[in-house]
CSV table of C-alpha atoms in Angstrom, one decimal:
chain,number,residue,atom,x,y,z
S,916,UNK,CA,-22.9,-39.4,-103.0
S,917,UNK,CA,-19.4,-39.2,-102.2
S,918,UNK,CA,-18.2,-37.9,-98.9
S,919,UNK,CA,-14.7,-37.9,-97.0
S,920,UNK,CA,-12.7,-35.9,-94.9
S,921,UNK,CA,-8.8,-36.3,-95.6
S,922,UNK,CA,-5.9,-34.5,-93.6
S,923,UNK,CA,-2.7,-32.8,-94.8
S,924,UNK,CA,0.5,-32.7,-93.0
S,925,UNK,CA,3.3,-30.5,-94.9
S,926,UNK,CA,6.6,-29.9,-93.7
S,927,UNK,CA,10.3,-29.2,-94.5
S,928,UNK,CA,10.8,-31.6,-91.4
S,929,UNK,CA,10.7,-34.8,-92.3
S,930,UNK,CA,9.9,-36.5,-88.6
S,931,UNK,CA,6.6,-34.3,-88.6
S,932,UNK,CA,4.7,-37.1,-89.4
S,933,UNK,CA,6.7,-39.5,-86.3
S,934,UNK,CA,5.8,-36.2,-84.3
S,935,UNK,CA,2.6,-35.9,-84.9
S,936,UNK,CA,0.6,-39.4,-86.6
S,937,UNK,CA,-0.1,-42.3,-85.1
S,938,UNK,CA,2.9,-45.4,-85.6
S,939,UNK,CA,0.0,-47.6,-86.9
S,940,UNK,CA,-1.4,-44.9,-89.3
S,941,UNK,CA,2.3,-44.6,-90.1
S,942,UNK,CA,2.7,-48.0,-91.7
S,943,UNK,CA,0.1,-47.7,-94.1
S,944,UNK,CA,1.0,-44.7,-95.5
S,945,UNK,CA,3.4,-42.8,-97.6
S,946,UNK,CA,5.9,-39.9,-97.6
S,947,UNK,CA,5.6,-37.7,-101.1
S,948,UNK,CA,9.0,-36.1,-100.7
S,949,UNK,CA,8.5,-33.4,-103.4
S,950,UNK,CA,12.4,-33.7,-104.1
S,951,UNK,CA,12.5,-36.9,-105.1
S,952,UNK,CA,13.6,-37.6,-108.4
S,953,UNK,CA,9.9,-38.4,-109.6
S,954,UNK,CA,8.6,-35.8,-108.2
S,955,UNK,CA,11.8,-33.3,-110.1
S,956,UNK,CA,10.8,-34.9,-113.4
S,957,UNK,CA,7.3,-34.5,-112.7
S,958,UNK,CA,7.2,-30.9,-112.0
S,959,UNK,CA,9.5,-30.1,-114.4
S,960,UNK,CA,7.1,-31.5,-117.6
S,961,UNK,CA,4.9,-29.5,-115.9
S,962,UNK,CA,6.6,-26.3,-116.6
S,963,UNK,CA,7.6,-27.6,-120.2
S,964,UNK,CA,3.8,-27.1,-120.6
S,965,UNK,CA,3.6,-23.6,-118.7
S,966,UNK,CA,2.5,-25.0,-115.3
S,967,UNK,CA,5.2,-23.5,-112.8
S,968,UNK,CA,5.1,-25.0,-109.0
S,969,UNK,CA,5.5,-22.5,-106.3
S,970,UNK,CA,9.4,-22.7,-104.4
S,971,UNK,CA,7.7,-22.2,-101.0
S,972,UNK,CA,6.1,-25.3,-100.5
S,973,UNK,CA,7.4,-27.3,-98.0
S,974,UNK,CA,9.2,-30.3,-98.9
S,975,UNK,CA,7.5,-33.8,-97.6
S,976,UNK,CA,4.0,-34.2,-96.9
S,977,UNK,CA,1.7,-37.2,-95.9
S,978,UNK,CA,-2.2,-37.5,-96.9
S,979,UNK,CA,-5.0,-40.2,-95.3
S,980,UNK,CA,-8.3,-40.0,-95.3
S,981,UNK,CA,-11.9,-41.3,-94.1
S,982,UNK,CA,-13.4,-43.0,-97.0
S,983,UNK,CA,-12.8,-46.6,-96.4
S,984,UNK,CA,-12.7,-45.8,-92.5
S,985,UNK,CA,-16.0,-44.6,-92.6
S,986,UNK,CA,-17.5,-45.2,-95.4
S,987,UNK,CA,-17.9,-43.2,-98.8
S,988,UNK,CA,-22.0,-43.0,-97.8
S,989,UNK,CA,-22.3,-41.3,-94.5
S,990,UNK,CA,-22.9,-37.9,-94.9
S,991,UNK,CA,-22.1,-36.2,-92.0
S,992,UNK,CA,-18.7,-34.8,-91.5
S,993,UNK,CA,-18.2,-35.5,-87.6
S,994,UNK,CA,-17.6,-38.9,-87.6
S,995,UNK,CA,-15.5,-38.7,-90.6
S,996,UNK,CA,-13.4,-35.6,-88.6
S,997,UNK,CA,-13.1,-37.4,-85.5
S,998,UNK,CA,-11.9,-41.0,-86.9
S,999,UNK,CA,-8.9,-38.9,-88.8
S,1000,UNK,CA,-8.2,-36.7,-85.8
S,1001,UNK,CA,-8.1,-39.8,-83.7
S,1002,UNK,CA,-5.1,-41.1,-85.6
S,1003,UNK,CA,-2.8,-38.1,-84.0
S,1004,UNK,CA,-0.3,-38.8,-81.4
S,1005,UNK,CA,-3.0,-38.5,-77.9
S,1006,UNK,CA,-2.2,-34.5,-76.8
S,1007,UNK,CA,0.2,-33.6,-80.1
S,1008,UNK,CA,-0.4,-30.0,-79.9
S,1009,UNK,CA,-0.7,-28.9,-83.4
S,1010,UNK,CA,-1.1,-24.8,-82.9
S,1011,UNK,CA,2.5,-25.4,-81.5
S,1012,UNK,CA,3.5,-28.1,-84.7
S,1013,UNK,CA,2.2,-24.8,-86.7
S,1014,UNK,CA,4.4,-22.5,-84.6
S,1015,UNK,CA,7.5,-24.5,-85.9
S,1016,UNK,CA,6.4,-24.4,-89.5
S,1017,UNK,CA,4.7,-27.9,-89.5
S,1018,UNK,CA,1.2,-27.1,-91.6
S,1019,UNK,CA,-2.0,-29.0,-91.2
S,1020,UNK,CA,-5.4,-28.3,-92.2
S,1021,UNK,CA,-8.6,-31.2,-93.5
S,1022,UNK,CA,-10.9,-31.0,-96.2
S,1023,UNK,CA,-14.3,-32.7,-96.8
S,1024,UNK,CA,-15.0,-34.1,-99.8
S,1025,UNK,CA,-18.9,-33.6,-100.6
S,1026,UNK,CA,-20.1,-34.9,-103.5
S,1027,UNK,CA,-23.5,-34.0,-105.1
S,1028,UNK,CA,-25.9,-34.0,-107.6
S,1029,UNK,CA,-26.0,-30.5,-108.3
S,1030,UNK,CA,-29.0,-29.3,-105.9
S,1031,UNK,CA,-27.7,-27.8,-103.3
S,1032,UNK,CA,-27.0,-28.2,-99.7
S,1033,UNK,CA,-24.1,-28.8,-97.6
S,1034,UNK,CA,-22.5,-30.3,-95.0
S,1035,UNK,CA,-24.2,-29.3,-91.1
S,1036,UNK,CA,-20.7,-28.1,-89.1
S,1037,UNK,CA,-22.8,-28.7,-85.9
S,1038,UNK,CA,-21.2,-26.8,-82.9
S,1039,UNK,CA,-19.5,-30.4,-81.4
S,1040,UNK,CA,-17.7,-30.1,-85.0
S,1041,UNK,CA,-16.5,-27.0,-84.0
S,1042,UNK,CA,-15.5,-27.4,-81.0
S,1043,UNK,CA,-13.7,-30.8,-82.2
S,1044,UNK,CA,-11.7,-28.3,-84.6
S,1045,UNK,CA,-11.1,-25.9,-81.9
S,1046,UNK,CA,-9.7,-28.5,-79.6
S,1047,UNK,CA,-7.1,-29.7,-82.0
S,1048,UNK,CA,-6.6,-26.2,-83.8
S,1049,UNK,CA,-7.3,-27.1,-87.4
S,1050,UNK,CA,-8.8,-25.9,-90.0
S,1051,UNK,CA,-11.9,-27.1,-92.3
S,1052,UNK,CA,-12.3,-26.5,-96.0
S,1053,UNK,CA,-15.4,-27.7,-97.5
S,1054,UNK,CA,-14.7,-28.7,-101.2
S,1055,UNK,CA,-18.5,-29.4,-103.3
S,1056,UNK,CA,-18.4,-31.8,-106.4
S,1057,UNK,CA,-20.7,-32.5,-108.9
S,1058,UNK,CA,-21.8,-36.6,-108.8
S,1059,UNK,CA,-24.1,-37.7,-112.0
S,1060,UNK,CA,-25.8,-40.1,-110.0
S,1061,UNK,CA,-26.6,-41.8,-112.9
S,1062,UNK,CA,-22.8,-42.5,-112.7
S,1063,UNK,CA,-23.6,-43.6,-109.3
S,1064,UNK,CA,-25.5,-46.1,-110.4
S,1065,UNK,CA,-23.4,-48.0,-112.7
S,1066,UNK,CA,-20.5,-48.2,-110.4
S,1067,UNK,CA,-23.5,-49.5,-108.1
S,1068,UNK,CA,-24.2,-52.4,-110.8
């Protein structure tokens, strides 16, 4: 099964990532610009198909995750969240960034076979989230165990 944490950063300020993320990480991720020609063309194709993009979305977005750093088989969310947050600049205040219009949140991908259960939100994890003033969204996804066996072989 697959488990990983994703950090989402969205802002109208093109410099937001350089204020928040470590320089080493910045060299490895891309900035998505909702006003780039490719993004505008994509939005037009979606609009033609009947899907309308929200106009209030921040222009720039940066996304990275823990899947390859921690490994997709580590089911405890704490090491994933800890690794992702360790990629931020020391001393950064996400609350201050949020007050200036920058959006950040975490998403945790929980893959399962549909048998129930989910991640354990420990006191240690809750304290880490509070310290950084960041929300954690958990998404539950069905993964067919038979397909996983085929991928592994």
